[in-house]
Amino acid sequence: MKLGISSYALTWSVGVPGYPAPLRILSACDLLEIAHSNGIGLVQFADNLPLHELSEEKLISLKELADSRGIEIEVGTRGTTPGHLLLYLRIAKILGATLCRTMILEKNLTNPLREIREVLPAFEESGVRIAVENHGLHTTKELASLFEAIDSPFVGCCLDTVNSFSALDCPKTVIQDLSPYVINLHLKDFDITRVDHQMGFMVLGKPAGYGKLDIDGLLKEVRNGQRDTNVILELWTPFMETVERTVLLEHQWLEQSLQYLKMTHFLE
């Protein structure tokens, strides 16, 4: 089990649609350098830093930089159409990645099931696993049934600890239903607070170790699993009046989170 960071740990630095861009937009190479400076040897590029927009020459340069810094790469995207997944398989092979995280974009699972089965032989031959993330569109039981139907060690769950609130599944339910299939973990801490007029709640991000997530229990459950699972830090940093103030905060949260995780669960 390795600790890594996602491009969704520094989402505001990459840029958030509908908000002003940061003064200096974080690039894929920048993320590698930040990981290296924090002693992290694993980076997952998600769909907010789309790798398919890079030329093959730039992908090769990214791989060379990662190798020089001793960093392993995981690739990420969204969607399950065969052409798109095979494109990311090619990118994974260029970058030496052995995991491709994706999300299902339609409510009915019939087509995604067929599409994943169609590309599965190519992924198996290349030694690259497909990690399907719970993203709130489906209940954890629906996703568990998908993994049961596919029944392959090369397809599993990218378990996100917060996303399934929108499907009315709390973190304990998510872990209970999906832990047998986990091959990738998005560790994202959170808090739930009442709004000031007391009529409603807000789910807000927190640095790892500073919220309500049972990180001890979660990592114990994942370590007891049958599959090799990396832990990828993500952050839901709240907007702080300006993008630049928000970027500053998310970098502070990144350092706080990594310090906590290294001290408590990933001792060097």
GROMACS .gro file of C-alpha atoms in nm:
model
  268
    1MET     CA    1   0.000   0.000   0.000
    2LYS     CA    2   0.149   0.333  -0.113
    3LEU     CA    3   0.044   0.689  -0.032
    4GLY     CA    4  -0.007   0.920  -0.328
    5ILE     CA    5  -0.165   1.248  -0.422
    6SER     CA    6  -0.426   1.322  -0.686
    7SER     CA    7  -0.466   1.621  -0.913
    8TYR     CA    8  -0.789   1.662  -0.713
    9ALA     CA    9  -0.579   1.737  -0.403
   10LEU     CA   10  -0.490   2.071  -0.566
   11THR     CA   11  -0.807   2.130  -0.765
   12TRP     CA   12  -0.809   2.508  -0.736
   13SER     CA   13  -0.445   2.524  -0.847
   14VAL     CA   14  -0.538   2.331  -1.162
   15GLY     CA   15  -0.846   2.549  -1.218
   16VAL     CA   16  -1.217   2.507  -1.146
   17PRO     CA   17  -1.470   2.575  -1.423
   18GLY     CA   18  -1.686   2.879  -1.347
   19TYR     CA   19  -1.419   3.044  -1.131
   20PRO     CA   20  -1.126   3.267  -1.231
   21ALA     CA   21  -0.811   3.078  -1.320
   22PRO     CA   22  -0.523   3.092  -1.070
   23LEU     CA   23  -0.235   3.323  -1.156
   24ARG     CA   24  -0.019   3.019  -1.223
   25ILE     CA   25  -0.207   2.713  -1.344
   26LEU     CA   26  -0.070   2.387  -1.207
   27SER     CA   27   0.061   2.155  -1.479
   28ALA     CA   28   0.115   1.780  -1.476
   29CYS     CA   29   0.489   1.836  -1.432
   30ASP     CA   30   0.423   2.078  -1.144
   31LEU     CA   31   0.222   1.810  -0.965
   32LEU     CA   32   0.511   1.565  -0.994
   33GLU     CA   33   0.749   1.822  -0.847
   34ILE     CA   34   0.513   1.894  -0.557
   35ALA     CA   35   0.486   1.522  -0.484
   36HIS     CA   36   0.864   1.488  -0.494
   37SER     CA   37   0.917   1.787  -0.262
   38ASN     CA   38   0.679   1.626  -0.011
   39GLY     CA   39   0.845   1.286  -0.028
   40ILE     CA   40   0.554   1.124  -0.213
   41GLY     CA   41   0.630   0.860  -0.474
   42LEU     CA   42   0.287   0.822  -0.635
   43VAL     CA   43   0.073   1.063  -0.837
   44GLN     CA   44  -0.272   1.003  -0.986
   45PHE     CA   45  -0.368   1.231  -1.272
   46ALA     CA   46  -0.747   1.262  -1.278
   47ASP     CA   47  -0.984   1.406  -1.535
   48ASN     CA   48  -0.922   1.765  -1.423
   49LEU     CA   49  -0.572   1.727  -1.571
   50PRO     CA   50  -0.671   1.529  -1.884
   51LEU     CA   51  -0.372   1.335  -2.012
   52HIS     CA   52  -0.530   1.270  -2.353
   53GLU     CA   53  -0.481   1.640  -2.432
   54LEU     CA   54  -0.102   1.594  -2.413
   55SER     CA   55   0.096   1.492  -2.719
   56GLU     CA   56   0.287   1.165  -2.714
   57GLU     CA   57   0.608   1.367  -2.693
   58LYS     CA   58   0.482   1.545  -2.379
   59LEU     CA   59   0.365   1.217  -2.227
   60ILE     CA   60   0.711   1.070  -2.278
   61SER     CA   61   0.866   1.380  -2.116
   62LEU     CA   62   0.624   1.342  -1.824
   63LYS     CA   63   0.730   0.979  -1.784
   64GLU     CA   64   1.098   1.077  -1.791
   65LEU     CA   65   1.041   1.340  -1.521
   66ALA     CA   66   0.849   1.092  -1.306
   67ASP     CA   67   1.127   0.836  -1.341
   68SER     CA   68   1.392   1.092  -1.250
   69ARG     CA   69   1.197   1.179  -0.934
   70GLY     CA   70   1.119   0.818  -0.845
   71ILE     CA   71   0.745   0.869  -0.886
   72GLU     CA   72   0.490   0.610  -0.998
   73ILE     CA   73   0.196   0.733  -1.207
   74GLU     CA   74  -0.169   0.628  -1.211
   75VAL     CA   75  -0.395   0.760  -1.487
   76GLY     CA   76  -0.753   0.877  -1.450
   77THR     CA   77  -1.042   0.975  -1.670
   78ARG     CA   78  -1.421   0.954  -1.685
   79GLY     CA   79  -1.644   0.741  -1.904
   80THR     CA   80  -1.650   0.379  -2.020
   81THR     CA   81  -1.683   0.396  -2.398
   82PRO     CA   82  -1.440   0.140  -2.545
   83GLY     CA   83  -1.256   0.389  -2.765
   84HIS     CA   84  -1.190   0.622  -2.474
   85LEU     CA   85  -1.081   0.347  -2.236
   86LEU     CA   86  -0.845   0.205  -2.498
   87LEU     CA   87  -0.701   0.554  -2.548
   88TYR     CA   88  -0.624   0.567  -2.176
   89LEU     CA   89  -0.479   0.218  -2.189
   90ARG     CA   90  -0.233   0.347  -2.448
   91ILE     CA   91  -0.152   0.647  -2.225
   92ALA     CA   92  -0.107   0.416  -1.927
   93LYS     CA   93   0.141   0.206  -2.122
   94ILE     CA   94   0.343   0.514  -2.223
   95LEU     CA   95   0.355   0.631  -1.861
   96GLY     CA   96   0.418   0.288  -1.712
   97ALA     CA   97   0.092   0.306  -1.517
   98THR     CA   98  -0.074  -0.015  -1.400
   99LEU     CA   99  -0.407   0.142  -1.298
  100CYS     CA  100  -0.666   0.349  -1.481
  101ARG     CA  101  -0.934   0.511  -1.267
  102THR     CA  102  -1.262   0.603  -1.436
  103MET     CA  103  -1.627   0.682  -1.358
  104ILE     CA  104  -1.952   0.557  -1.505
  105LEU     CA  105  -2.151   0.844  -1.652
  106GLU     CA  106  -2.494   0.686  -1.700
  107LYS     CA  107  -2.745   0.560  -1.447
  108ASN     CA  108  -2.823   0.231  -1.620
  109LEU     CA  109  -2.529  -0.005  -1.580
  110THR     CA  110  -2.609  -0.227  -1.879
  111ASN     CA  111  -2.398  -0.039  -2.134
  112PRO     CA  112  -2.102   0.027  -1.900
  113LEU     CA  113  -2.095  -0.343  -1.810
  114ARG     CA  114  -2.083  -0.438  -2.179
  115GLU     CA  115  -1.824  -0.171  -2.259
  116ILE     CA  116  -1.588  -0.270  -1.978
  117ARG     CA  117  -1.615  -0.636  -2.077
  118GLU     CA  118  -1.530  -0.541  -2.436
  119VAL     CA  119  -1.199  -0.374  -2.345
  120LEU     CA  120  -1.110  -0.602  -2.055
  121PRO     CA  121  -0.895  -0.848  -2.256
  122ALA     CA  122  -0.671  -0.563  -2.376
  123PHE     CA  123  -0.628  -0.434  -2.020
  124GLU     CA  124  -0.557  -0.783  -1.887
  125GLU     CA  125  -0.295  -0.842  -2.157
  126SER     CA  126  -0.126  -0.512  -2.070
  127GLY     CA  127  -0.139  -0.566  -1.693
  128VAL     CA  128  -0.344  -0.250  -1.632
  129ARG     CA  129  -0.637  -0.256  -1.390
  130ILE     CA  130  -0.959  -0.055  -1.433
  131ALA     CA  131  -1.072   0.115  -1.110
  132VAL     CA  132  -1.434   0.234  -1.127
  133GLU     CA  133  -1.504   0.514  -0.880
  134ASN     CA  134  -1.821   0.549  -0.677
  135HIS     CA  135  -1.929   0.900  -0.771
  136GLY     CA  136  -2.282   0.933  -0.634
  137LEU     CA  137  -2.475   0.830  -0.945
  138HIS     CA  138  -2.513   0.473  -0.822
  139THR     CA  139  -2.562   0.314  -0.483
  140THR     CA  140  -2.278   0.109  -0.346
  141LYS     CA  141  -2.488  -0.207  -0.385
  142GLU     CA  142  -2.541  -0.132  -0.754
  143LEU     CA  143  -2.167  -0.095  -0.805
  144ALA     CA  144  -2.098  -0.410  -0.606
  145SER     CA  145  -2.328  -0.600  -0.841
  146LEU     CA  146  -2.130  -0.464  -1.138
  147PHE     CA  147  -1.801  -0.590  -0.994
  148GLU     CA  148  -1.959  -0.927  -0.919
  149ALA     CA  149  -2.087  -0.954  -1.276
  150ILE     CA  150  -1.747  -0.871  -1.429
  151ASP     CA  151  -1.561  -1.095  -1.181
  152SER     CA  152  -1.207  -1.006  -1.287
  153PRO     CA  153  -0.899  -0.915  -1.079
  154PHE     CA  154  -0.837  -0.644  -1.339
  155VAL     CA  155  -1.160  -0.455  -1.257
  156GLY     CA  156  -1.236  -0.318  -0.915
  157CYS     CA  157  -1.348  -0.018  -0.716
  158CYS     CA  158  -1.182   0.317  -0.670
  159LEU     CA  159  -1.345   0.384  -0.336
  160ASP     CA  160  -1.408   0.749  -0.256
  161THR     CA  161  -1.496   0.809   0.106
  162VAL     CA  162  -1.734   1.102   0.048
  163ASN     CA  163  -1.883   1.085  -0.303
  164SER     CA  164  -2.168   0.848  -0.219
  165PHE     CA  165  -2.341   1.091   0.017
  166SER     CA  166  -2.538   1.202  -0.288
  167ALA     CA  167  -2.664   0.845  -0.330
  168LEU     CA  168  -2.762   0.845   0.041
  169ASP     CA  169  -2.479   0.606   0.130
  170CYS     CA  170  -2.269   0.709   0.430
  171PRO     CA  171  -1.896   0.624   0.448
  172LYS     CA  172  -1.958   0.318   0.667
  173THR     CA  173  -2.198   0.177   0.408
  174VAL     CA  174  -1.957   0.256   0.126
  175ILE     CA  175  -1.673   0.075   0.303
  176GLN     CA  176  -1.893  -0.220   0.400
  177ASP     CA  177  -2.034  -0.274   0.050
  178LEU     CA  178  -1.731  -0.194  -0.163
  179SER     CA  179  -1.426  -0.295   0.043
  180PRO     CA  180  -1.416  -0.648  -0.111
  181TYR     CA  181  -1.363  -0.489  -0.453
  182VAL     CA  182  -1.129  -0.200  -0.366
  183ILE     CA  183  -0.815  -0.166  -0.578
  184ASN     CA  184  -0.770   0.209  -0.526
  185LEU     CA  185  -0.870   0.438  -0.239
  186HIS     CA  186  -0.947   0.810  -0.256
  187LEU     CA  187  -0.894   0.932   0.098
  188LYS     CA  188  -1.094   1.250   0.146
  189ASP     CA  189  -1.176   1.375   0.496
  190PHE     CA  190  -1.489   1.577   0.569
  191ASP     CA  191  -1.706   1.744   0.829
  192ILE     CA  192  -2.084   1.775   0.854
  193THR     CA  193  -2.218   2.088   1.018
  194ARG     CA  194  -2.557   2.253   1.058
  195VAL     CA  195  -2.616   2.575   0.870
  196ASP     CA  196  -2.653   2.881   1.091
  197HIS     CA  197  -3.035   2.883   1.080
  198GLN     CA  198  -3.030   2.514   1.188
  199MET     CA  199  -3.247   2.399   0.896
  200GLY     CA  200  -3.009   2.181   0.701
  201PHE     CA  201  -2.654   2.055   0.691
  202MET     CA  202  -2.338   2.115   0.491
  203VAL     CA  203  -2.081   1.851   0.396
  204LEU     CA  204  -1.743   2.023   0.377
  205GLY     CA  205  -1.390   1.905   0.315
  206LYS     CA  206  -1.120   1.895   0.582
  207PRO     CA  207  -0.750   1.813   0.584
  208ALA     CA  208  -0.690   1.442   0.641
  209GLY     CA  209  -0.714   1.366   1.010
  210TYR     CA  210  -0.907   1.682   1.094
  211GLY     CA  211  -1.259   1.570   1.003
  212LYS     CA  212  -1.508   1.295   1.079
  213LEU     CA  213  -1.362   1.022   0.858
  214ASP     CA  214  -1.254   0.711   1.051
  215ILE     CA  215  -0.915   0.690   0.881
  216ASP     CA  216  -0.783   0.427   1.123
  217GLY     CA  217  -1.074   0.193   1.053
  218LEU     CA  218  -1.074   0.265   0.681
  219LEU     CA  219  -0.705   0.187   0.629
  220LYS     CA  220  -0.729  -0.123   0.849
  221GLU     CA  221  -1.016  -0.248   0.632
  222VAL     CA  222  -0.825  -0.181   0.311
  223ARG     CA  223  -0.505  -0.341   0.443
  224ASN     CA  224  -0.704  -0.653   0.530
  225GLY     CA  225  -0.830  -0.679   0.173
  226GLN     CA  226  -0.715  -0.929  -0.085
  227ARG     CA  227  -0.602  -0.678  -0.348
  228ASP     CA  228  -0.307  -0.443  -0.377
  229THR     CA  229  -0.453  -0.099  -0.299
  230ASN     CA  230  -0.288   0.241  -0.309
  231VAL     CA  231  -0.417   0.535  -0.105
  232ILE     CA  232  -0.464   0.859  -0.299
  233LEU     CA  233  -0.518   1.183  -0.110
  234GLU     CA  234  -0.789   1.416  -0.240
  235LEU     CA  235  -0.916   1.740  -0.085
  236TRP     CA  236  -1.242   1.933  -0.096
  237THR     CA  237  -1.098   2.273  -0.014
  238PRO     CA  238  -1.369   2.541   0.028
  239PHE     CA  239  -1.360   2.861  -0.175
  240MET     CA  240  -1.205   3.146   0.028
  241GLU     CA  241  -1.333   3.467  -0.138
  242THR     CA  242  -1.056   3.470  -0.400
  243VAL     CA  243  -0.892   3.194  -0.601
  244GLU     CA  244  -0.545   3.291  -0.480
  245ARG     CA  245  -0.648   3.267  -0.114
  246THR     CA  246  -0.808   2.932  -0.189
  247VAL     CA  247  -0.495   2.805  -0.365
  248LEU     CA  248  -0.290   2.904  -0.061
  249LEU     CA  249  -0.529   2.717   0.169
  250GLU     CA  250  -0.530   2.398  -0.036
  251HIS     CA  251  -0.149   2.389  -0.034
  252GLN     CA  252  -0.161   2.429   0.345
  253TRP     CA  253  -0.418   2.148   0.366
  254LEU     CA  254  -0.201   1.928   0.145
  255GLU     CA  255   0.096   1.970   0.379
  256GLN     CA  256  -0.122   1.916   0.689
  257SER     CA  257  -0.278   1.604   0.541
  258LEU     CA  258   0.050   1.448   0.433
  259GLN     CA  259   0.211   1.525   0.766
  260TYR     CA  260  -0.076   1.356   0.950
  261LEU     CA  261  -0.083   1.050   0.725
  262LYS     CA  262   0.293   1.003   0.735
  263MET     CA  263   0.305   1.033   1.114
  264THR     CA  264   0.013   0.800   1.180
  265HIS     CA  265  -0.016   0.549   0.896
  266PHE     CA  266   0.272   0.575   0.650
  267LEU     CA  267   0.577   0.595   0.874
  268GLU     CA  268   0.895   0.661   0.678
   0.00000   0.00000   0.00000
